[in-house]
Amino acid sequence: MRARRVEDYIWIIFAVLLCVCDGSASQISYSISEEVNKGTVVGNIAKDLNLNIQELDSRDLRVVSSDSKNYFDVDRRSGSLFVSERIDREALCPNTAECSVRIQAVMSDPMDVHRIEVKILDINDNSPEFLEKSHSLQMSESVPPGERYLLPIAVDADSGSNSVKTYKLSQNEYFSLDVQSGGEHGVSAELVLQKALDREKQPVIDLIFTSADGGKPVRTGTLNIRVNVMDVNDNAPIFSKSLYKVRVNERAQPGSILIKLNATDLDDGMNSNIMYSFIIRGKNDPSNIFDLNAETGEIKLKDSLDHEETPAYELRVQAMDQGQNPRSTHTKLLVEVLDENDNNPEITVTSLMTPVKEDAELGTIVALVTVSDRDGGSNGVTSCKVVGSVPFKLKSNYKNDYSLVVDGPLDREKTSVYDVTIEATDEGSPPLSSNRIITVHVSDVNDNAPRFMEPVINVYVKENTPQGSKICQINASDPDLDLNSKLTYSLIDSHPRNVPVLSALTINSDTGDIVSLQSFDFEKLKTFQFRVQATDSGVPPLSSNVTVNVFILDENDNSPTILAPYSELGSVNSENIPYSAEAGYFVAKIRAVDADSGYNALLSYHLSEPKGNNLFRIGTSSGEIRTKRRMSDNDLKTHPLVVLVSDNGEPSLSATVSIDVVVVESSADIQTQFRHVTMKEENFSDLNLYLLIAIVAVSSIFLLSLVTLIAVRCHRTDSDFSRYSPPMITTHPDGSWSYSKSTQQYDVCFSSDTLKSDVVVFPAPFPPVDAELISINGGDTFTRTQTLPNKEKPKAPSNDWRYSASLRAGGVMQRP
């Protein structure tokens, strides 16, 4: 046992020396004896490949092999290659002179591959043995000295110096042993007759035939040989040649004749009748492959041949006569099997590094590929390539070893799986080829930001929507996978139009649902804007924004409001008219406003009188109360009127005002509403002067604005004038003006009260608009509208919007 350990250490030292000497080659080579203990160090890969030991673990150093067993492994801490499985050379490489295991050392980040060849050295762990327990020889007593008899060979599973090296024969007086080297089975022996036999003296001779190998210590095997001395048969058969050679194609069909052997015997009769037979040597029985005609010596092919399994056969044929004491001779027949290109190349994937990241750099190793061909010569020379247009190519590592590497950009969103076809072709005639498909999966990288369908989203929300209501849902998509496509939504803090978005809205980070935190009032806020950000969960995360425009839709939540003077608290709403008033006499004008918009702010006036009294009428849009006919003696002196002001919302809201109309005898008895204001006509005070200047200034500004508006409307393009009729200005008895065209109409109305003058301009219906107030001279307002694009129009209940201006008193007239 101690001698064996010493021998193991010697082989390890020898392997290290080989690695040092072969360090400049494209591969490194080690040697190790078979049957060494697990954990035995073969060599230091890190040292021989000049690798940094500190990087072995981080770069995932490992060894891979195409064999079914992994006989070796590597220690990442020291870089030592050690034995991990029991190695039996005879089982690993049967009947071969040299035995080696090829492995590959692979590291990643970056990927690097080194080829390692470990030669398995034989130890003398098998003894020679004979297939037969005993062997018998028939010898005539007339056999002269010098006659030779071929003896069985011993079989030793070991190789090299540990195989059979010599034979010995036990001590005897008749025979010696002639040991010969060379041939298919190495050493052979022949039994040589040294002394003439005498059957009467010794009819049976027992010998011990010993085979010995060349190992240390020497192992032996024995065979008992019994020589039966037969009576005289003087002449042995003779072959024409001592060695016959024949060549046969491996595609030869069974039944083909290979050769016809011929032996002659000088004897007569049965002693010259020759029978042929195979001599079985070792484990190979030639009768399984070849058929020998015992009488004619003709040899035919019995089974198919395969050059890759056995390139040549060495046959021993015996010719024996049929004499009473038969004599025999033997010859050697060498059958050479010619190679044909009958084997396709074989493609083996020894290691597949998948999936591959879609941002993998060019040259990243995906798989290790080995190509082999069992044919010989040019029939076994192969070339390998990638078929088709794929972002991969083959890179040659060593002889028939290749690396499949990335050769172009990868995009998982376009192609997530590649079926890479590798084709190997030999150089035979005709050439043979084979294909192997390697499936390469591409793993996802967070290289796509979330995407919104539109850059701007318009949302319409009714005013007075309850707190906690869902106003919309924001959806984005991400073509990446898993966490790289898992999106979270958030509001970007901003304060458009002094609206703190984060306090007014909240968003569900998972679903994108936007929920209101407060109720909106159209009269205070008509629209606002904010942004939503979608962020994926990749590393690093990617995000994108979308702009959300929120339009508040008006609801009819405001009742009409009666304006002064009829809305003043504690005032007596009464008007006087003369008895002589004609039909159409102006009695009073009711003014009202509505804080809503559209139809919700479109007001109509209705008059309620006592039954049977049909004296007054009211303009449904102007609010002017006028007489319908002249007075009669039957009419009452006091007429209580109730004016109902209603909007056009759903449902409609309204307000009422009561007015007592008193009929007086003459117009001189009519007192104005401002009779409580005392005026000193004889003295023109400074207050009256200021009031007059203010009235003149406001009137001038109004007239200038009116003229400008008419001028703008009149000076349109030629095409506009061609489509519309000339404008028309009409005066009315009550002091109002009307400006109209074929497509638009404006009513300018003045009240009869000289102290309070109102003007209202009513255009034709417009599409939904955003309203903007423009100040005219100290506090007077004019409402300007701007039509929204079609895609931004809010769903308003009405297409009628109004322009209104109030001078001083704030009276408003409206027109649908």
PDB file of N, CA and C in Angstrom, residues 597-660:
ATOM      1  N   SER A 597     -73.929  78.349 -16.058  1.00  0.00           N
ATOM      2  CA  SER A 597     -73.538  78.632 -17.429  1.00  0.00           C
ATOM      3  C   SER A 597     -74.439  77.855 -18.381  1.00  0.00           C
ATOM      4  N   GLY A 598     -74.367  78.248 -19.665  1.00  0.00           N
ATOM      5  CA  GLY A 598     -75.125  77.563 -20.680  1.00  0.00           C
ATOM      6  C   GLY A 598     -76.613  77.667 -20.445  1.00  0.00           C
ATOM      7  N   TYR A 599     -77.324  76.558 -20.754  1.00  0.00           N
ATOM      8  CA  TYR A 599     -78.772  76.559 -20.533  1.00  0.00           C
ATOM      9  C   TYR A 599     -79.112  76.751 -19.071  1.00  0.00           C
ATOM     10  N   ASN A 600     -78.195  76.348 -18.203  1.00  0.00           N
ATOM     11  CA  ASN A 600     -78.456  76.535 -16.770  1.00  0.00           C
ATOM     12  C   ASN A 600     -78.497  78.014 -16.385  1.00  0.00           C
ATOM     13  N   ALA A 601     -77.921  78.870 -17.227  1.00  0.00           N
ATOM     14  CA  ALA A 601     -77.922  80.319 -16.945  1.00  0.00           C
ATOM     15  C   ALA A 601     -78.822  81.076 -17.921  1.00  0.00           C
ATOM     16  N   LEU A 602     -79.480  80.369 -18.827  1.00  0.00           N
ATOM     17  CA  LEU A 602     -80.386  81.020 -19.782  1.00  0.00           C
ATOM     18  C   LEU A 602     -81.735  81.258 -19.089  1.00  0.00           C
ATOM     19  N   LEU A 603     -82.021  82.526 -18.836  1.00  0.00           N
ATOM     20  CA  LEU A 603     -83.185  82.893 -18.024  1.00  0.00           C
ATOM     21  C   LEU A 603     -84.374  83.284 -18.907  1.00  0.00           C
ATOM     22  N   SER A 604     -85.530  82.990 -18.410  1.00  0.00           N
ATOM     23  CA  SER A 604     -86.788  83.407 -19.065  1.00  0.00           C
ATOM     24  C   SER A 604     -87.706  84.011 -17.993  1.00  0.00           C
ATOM     25  N   TYR A 605     -88.472  85.031 -18.427  1.00  0.00           N
ATOM     26  CA  TYR A 605     -89.334  85.789 -17.510  1.00  0.00           C
ATOM     27  C   TYR A 605     -90.793  85.498 -17.852  1.00  0.00           C
ATOM     28  N   HIS A 606     -91.569  85.285 -16.802  1.00  0.00           N
ATOM     29  CA  HIS A 606     -92.996  85.007 -16.972  1.00  0.00           C
ATOM     30  C   HIS A 606     -93.774  85.829 -15.954  1.00  0.00           C
ATOM     31  N   LEU A 607     -94.976  86.237 -16.364  1.00  0.00           N
ATOM     32  CA  LEU A 607     -95.784  87.145 -15.564  1.00  0.00           C
ATOM     33  C   LEU A 607     -97.033  86.416 -15.073  1.00  0.00           C
ATOM     34  N   SER A 608     -97.333  86.607 -13.776  1.00  0.00           N
ATOM     35  CA  SER A 608     -98.532  86.020 -13.193  1.00  0.00           C
ATOM     36  C   SER A 608     -99.437  87.151 -12.716  1.00  0.00           C
ATOM     37  N   GLU A 609    -100.660  87.244 -13.279  1.00  0.00           N
ATOM     38  CA  GLU A 609    -101.608  88.292 -12.915  1.00  0.00           C
ATOM     39  C   GLU A 609    -102.867  87.664 -12.309  1.00  0.00           C
ATOM     40  N   PRO A 610    -103.678  88.474 -11.636  1.00  0.00           N
ATOM     41  CA  PRO A 610    -104.963  87.952 -11.149  1.00  0.00           C
ATOM     42  C   PRO A 610    -105.814  87.477 -12.308  1.00  0.00           C
ATOM     43  N   LYS A 611    -106.647  86.524 -12.056  1.00  0.00           N
ATOM     44  CA  LYS A 611    -107.479  85.950 -13.099  1.00  0.00           C
ATOM     45  C   LYS A 611    -108.412  87.016 -13.670  1.00  0.00           C
ATOM     46  N   GLY A 612    -108.556  86.985 -14.949  1.00  0.00           N
ATOM     47  CA  GLY A 612    -109.429  87.930 -15.616  1.00  0.00           C
ATOM     48  C   GLY A 612    -108.745  89.216 -15.980  1.00  0.00           C
ATOM     49  N   ASN A 613    -107.546  89.408 -15.559  1.00  0.00           N
ATOM     50  CA  ASN A 613    -106.818  90.645 -15.864  1.00  0.00           C
ATOM     51  C   ASN A 613    -105.780  90.333 -16.908  1.00  0.00           C
ATOM     52  N   ASN A 614    -105.877  90.905 -18.054  1.00  0.00           N
ATOM     53  CA  ASN A 614    -104.946  90.662 -19.155  1.00  0.00           C
ATOM     54  C   ASN A 614    -104.406  91.985 -19.643  1.00  0.00           C
ATOM     55  N   LEU A 615    -103.874  92.745 -18.686  1.00  0.00           N
ATOM     56  CA  LEU A 615    -103.454  94.105 -19.007  1.00  0.00           C
ATOM     57  C   LEU A 615    -101.967  94.202 -19.330  1.00  0.00           C
ATOM     58  N   PHE A 616    -101.129  93.324 -18.743  1.00  0.00           N
ATOM     59  CA  PHE A 616     -99.672  93.487 -18.898  1.00  0.00           C
ATOM     60  C   PHE A 616     -99.059  92.233 -19.554  1.00  0.00           C
ATOM     61  N   ARG A 617     -97.906  92.472 -20.145  1.00  0.00           N
ATOM     62  CA  ARG A 617     -97.096  91.394 -20.706  1.00  0.00           C
ATOM     63  C   ARG A 617     -95.630  91.646 -20.338  1.00  0.00           C
ATOM     64  N   ILE A 618     -94.825  90.606 -20.409  1.00  0.00           N
ATOM     65  CA  ILE A 618     -93.394  90.716 -20.076  1.00  0.00           C
ATOM     66  C   ILE A 618     -92.572  90.003 -21.150  1.00  0.00           C
ATOM     67  N   GLY A 619     -91.471  90.610 -21.528  1.00  0.00           N
ATOM     68  CA  GLY A 619     -90.561  89.956 -22.482  1.00  0.00           C
ATOM     69  C   GLY A 619     -89.874  88.744 -21.837  1.00  0.00           C
ATOM     70  N   THR A 620     -90.047  87.595 -22.461  1.00  0.00           N
ATOM     71  CA  THR A 620     -89.503  86.378 -21.842  1.00  0.00           C
ATOM     72  C   THR A 620     -87.989  86.410 -21.731  1.00  0.00           C
ATOM     73  N   SER A 621     -87.338  87.149 -22.611  1.00  0.00           N
ATOM     74  CA  SER A 621     -85.874  87.204 -22.542  1.00  0.00           C
ATOM     75  C   SER A 621     -85.360  88.527 -22.022  1.00  0.00           C
ATOM     76  N   SER A 622     -86.168  89.621 -22.192  1.00  0.00           N
ATOM     77  CA  SER A 622     -85.686  90.951 -21.774  1.00  0.00           C
ATOM     78  C   SER A 622     -86.112  91.310 -20.367  1.00  0.00           C
ATOM     79  N   GLY A 623     -87.211  90.723 -19.883  1.00  0.00           N
ATOM     80  CA  GLY A 623     -87.705  91.075 -18.549  1.00  0.00           C
ATOM     81  C   GLY A 623     -88.437  92.406 -18.495  1.00  0.00           C
ATOM     82  N   GLU A 624     -88.778  92.982 -19.669  1.00  0.00           N
ATOM     83  CA  GLU A 624     -89.493  94.262 -19.698  1.00  0.00           C
ATOM     84  C   GLU A 624     -90.999  94.018 -19.562  1.00  0.00           C
ATOM     85  N   ILE A 625     -91.569  94.756 -18.633  1.00  0.00           N
ATOM     86  CA  ILE A 625     -93.021  94.690 -18.422  1.00  0.00           C
ATOM     87  C   ILE A 625     -93.639  95.857 -19.164  1.00  0.00           C
ATOM     88  N   ARG A 626     -94.579  95.580 -20.069  1.00  0.00           N
ATOM     89  CA  ARG A 626     -95.272  96.612 -20.850  1.00  0.00           C
ATOM     90  C   ARG A 626     -96.781  96.331 -20.835  1.00  0.00           C
ATOM     91  N   THR A 627     -97.520  97.401 -21.169  1.00  0.00           N
ATOM     92  CA  THR A 627     -98.970  97.241 -21.244  1.00  0.00           C
ATOM     93  C   THR A 627     -99.343  96.575 -22.543  1.00  0.00           C
ATOM     94  N   LYS A 628    -100.396  95.776 -22.489  1.00  0.00           N
ATOM     95  CA  LYS A 628    -100.868  95.087 -23.678  1.00  0.00           C
ATOM     96  C   LYS A 628    -101.973  95.865 -24.395  1.00  0.00           C
ATOM     97  N   ARG A 629    -102.609  96.787 -23.643  1.00  0.00           N
ATOM     98  CA  ARG A 629    -103.726  97.560 -24.232  1.00  0.00           C
ATOM     99  C   ARG A 629    -103.902  98.839 -23.435  1.00  0.00           C
ATOM    100  N   ARG A 630    -104.832  99.666 -23.851  1.00  0.00           N
ATOM    101  CA  ARG A 630    -105.144 100.884 -23.103  1.00  0.00           C
ATOM    102  C   ARG A 630    -105.968 100.532 -21.861  1.00  0.00           C
ATOM    103  N   MET A 631    -105.937 101.484 -20.891  1.00  0.00           N
ATOM    104  CA  MET A 631    -106.699 101.278 -19.665  1.00  0.00           C
ATOM    105  C   MET A 631    -108.193 101.472 -19.938  1.00  0.00           C
ATOM    106  N   SER A 632    -108.987 100.847 -19.123  1.00  0.00           N
ATOM    107  CA  SER A 632    -110.444 101.033 -19.200  1.00  0.00           C
ATOM    108  C   SER A 632    -110.963 101.325 -17.792  1.00  0.00           C
ATOM    109  N   ASP A 633    -112.162 101.786 -17.737  1.00  0.00           N
ATOM    110  CA  ASP A 633    -112.731 102.153 -16.442  1.00  0.00           C
ATOM    111  C   ASP A 633    -112.965 100.941 -15.564  1.00  0.00           C
ATOM    112  N   ASN A 634    -113.042  99.793 -16.195  1.00  0.00           N
ATOM    113  CA  ASN A 634    -113.288  98.585 -15.411  1.00  0.00           C
ATOM    114  C   ASN A 634    -112.021  98.017 -14.783  1.00  0.00           C
ATOM    115  N   ASP A 635    -110.882  98.524 -15.193  1.00  0.00           N
ATOM    116  CA  ASP A 635    -109.619  97.999 -14.661  1.00  0.00           C
ATOM    117  C   ASP A 635    -109.402  98.471 -13.242  1.00  0.00           C
ATOM    118  N   LEU A 636    -108.719  97.666 -12.478  1.00  0.00           N
ATOM    119  CA  LEU A 636    -108.406  98.023 -11.105  1.00  0.00           C
ATOM    120  C   LEU A 636    -107.379  99.131 -11.077  1.00  0.00           C
ATOM    121  N   LYS A 637    -107.338  99.845  -9.955  1.00  0.00           N
ATOM    122  CA  LYS A 637    -106.360 100.919  -9.814  1.00  0.00           C
ATOM    123  C   LYS A 637    -105.002 100.387  -9.379  1.00  0.00           C
ATOM    124  N   THR A 638    -105.011  99.234  -8.779  1.00  0.00           N
ATOM    125  CA  THR A 638    -103.732  98.631  -8.339  1.00  0.00           C
ATOM    126  C   THR A 638    -103.691  97.182  -8.854  1.00  0.00           C
ATOM    127  N   HIS A 639    -102.576  96.893  -9.539  1.00  0.00           N
ATOM    128  CA  HIS A 639    -102.435  95.555 -10.134  1.00  0.00           C
ATOM    129  C   HIS A 639    -101.231  94.846  -9.504  1.00  0.00           C
ATOM    130  N   PRO A 640    -101.477  93.900  -8.644  1.00  0.00           N
ATOM    131  CA  PRO A 640    -100.339  93.130  -8.089  1.00  0.00           C
ATOM    132  C   PRO A 640     -99.821  92.103  -9.125  1.00  0.00           C
ATOM    133  N   LEU A 641     -98.549  92.244  -9.478  1.00  0.00           N
ATOM    134  CA  LEU A 641     -97.917  91.325 -10.456  1.00  0.00           C
ATOM    135  C   LEU A 641     -96.842  90.475  -9.766  1.00  0.00           C
ATOM    136  N   VAL A 642     -96.796  89.228 -10.153  1.00  0.00           N
ATOM    137  CA  VAL A 642     -95.735  88.319  -9.680  1.00  0.00           C
ATOM    138  C   VAL A 642     -94.913  87.879 -10.898  1.00  0.00           C
ATOM    139  N   VAL A 643     -93.611  88.219 -10.891  1.00  0.00           N
ATOM    140  CA  VAL A 643     -92.726  87.873 -12.007  1.00  0.00           C
ATOM    141  C   VAL A 643     -91.912  86.628 -11.602  1.00  0.00           C
ATOM    142  N   LEU A 644     -92.020  85.618 -12.428  1.00  0.00           N
ATOM    143  CA  LEU A 644     -91.280  84.363 -12.199  1.00  0.00           C
ATOM    144  C   LEU A 644     -90.081  84.318 -13.155  1.00  0.00           C
ATOM    145  N   VAL A 645     -88.878  84.260 -12.593  1.00  0.00           N
ATOM    146  CA  VAL A 645     -87.643  84.160 -13.394  1.00  0.00           C
ATOM    147  C   VAL A 645     -87.142  82.715 -13.284  1.00  0.00           C
ATOM    148  N   SER A 646     -87.081  82.007 -14.424  1.00  0.00           N
ATOM    149  CA  SER A 646     -86.689  80.590 -14.436  1.00  0.00           C
ATOM    150  C   SER A 646     -85.498  80.381 -15.368  1.00  0.00           C
ATOM    151  N   ASP A 647     -84.601  79.471 -14.949  1.00  0.00           N
ATOM    152  CA  ASP A 647     -83.521  79.095 -15.872  1.00  0.00           C
ATOM    153  C   ASP A 647     -83.962  77.873 -16.678  1.00  0.00           C
ATOM    154  N   ASN A 648     -83.132  77.450 -17.589  1.00  0.00           N
ATOM    155  CA  ASN A 648     -83.463  76.335 -18.480  1.00  0.00           C
ATOM    156  C   ASN A 648     -82.712  75.066 -18.111  1.00  0.00           C
ATOM    157  N   GLY A 649     -82.308  74.948 -16.851  1.00  0.00           N
ATOM    158  CA  GLY A 649     -81.609  73.752 -16.398  1.00  0.00           C
ATOM    159  C   GLY A 649     -82.558  72.593 -16.162  1.00  0.00           C
ATOM    160  N   GLU A 650     -81.969  71.463 -15.854  1.00  0.00           N
ATOM    161  CA  GLU A 650     -82.740  70.260 -15.535  1.00  0.00           C
ATOM    162  C   GLU A 650     -82.336  69.772 -14.154  1.00  0.00           C
ATOM    163  N   PRO A 651     -83.189  69.885 -13.101  1.00  0.00           N
ATOM    164  CA  PRO A 651     -84.490  70.566 -13.180  1.00  0.00           C
ATOM    165  C   PRO A 651     -84.321  72.083 -13.155  1.00  0.00           C
ATOM    166  N   SER A 652     -85.375  72.770 -13.569  1.00  0.00           N
ATOM    167  CA  SER A 652     -85.313  74.231 -13.647  1.00  0.00           C
ATOM    168  C   SER A 652     -85.434  74.836 -12.254  1.00  0.00           C
ATOM    169  N   LEU A 653     -84.629  75.890 -12.033  1.00  0.00           N
ATOM    170  CA  LEU A 653     -84.692  76.653 -10.783  1.00  0.00           C
ATOM    171  C   LEU A 653     -85.266  78.031 -11.089  1.00  0.00           C
ATOM    172  N   SER A 654     -85.898  78.639 -10.114  1.00  0.00           N
ATOM    173  CA  SER A 654     -86.584  79.916 -10.382  1.00  0.00           C
ATOM    174  C   SER A 654     -86.527  80.824  -9.159  1.00  0.00           C
ATOM    175  N   ALA A 655     -86.871  82.099  -9.427  1.00  0.00           N
ATOM    176  CA  ALA A 655     -87.000  83.109  -8.372  1.00  0.00           C
ATOM    177  C   ALA A 655     -88.191  84.001  -8.737  1.00  0.00           C
ATOM    178  N   THR A 656     -88.819  84.597  -7.761  1.00  0.00           N
ATOM    179  CA  THR A 656     -90.004  85.456  -8.001  1.00  0.00           C
ATOM    180  C   THR A 656     -89.806  86.824  -7.370  1.00  0.00           C
ATOM    181  N   VAL A 657     -90.498  87.802  -7.948  1.00  0.00           N
ATOM    182  CA  VAL A 657     -90.530  89.157  -7.400  1.00  0.00           C
ATOM    183  C   VAL A 657     -91.956  89.701  -7.588  1.00  0.00           C
ATOM    184  N   SER A 658     -92.417  90.399  -6.602  1.00  0.00           N
ATOM    185  CA  SER A 658     -93.776  90.958  -6.643  1.00  0.00           C
ATOM    186  C   SER A 658     -93.707  92.458  -6.886  1.00  0.00           C
ATOM    187  N   ILE A 659     -94.557  92.943  -7.764  1.00  0.00           N
ATOM    188  CA  ILE A 659     -94.620  94.382  -8.097  1.00  0.00           C
ATOM    189  C   ILE A 659     -96.095  94.797  -8.118  1.00  0.00           C
ATOM    190  N   ASP A 660     -96.332  95.895  -7.431  1.00  0.00           N
ATOM    191  CA  ASP A 660     -97.672  96.489  -7.478  1.00  0.00           C
ATOM    192  C   ASP A 660     -97.664  97.623  -8.477  1.00  0.00           C
TER     193      ASP A 660
END
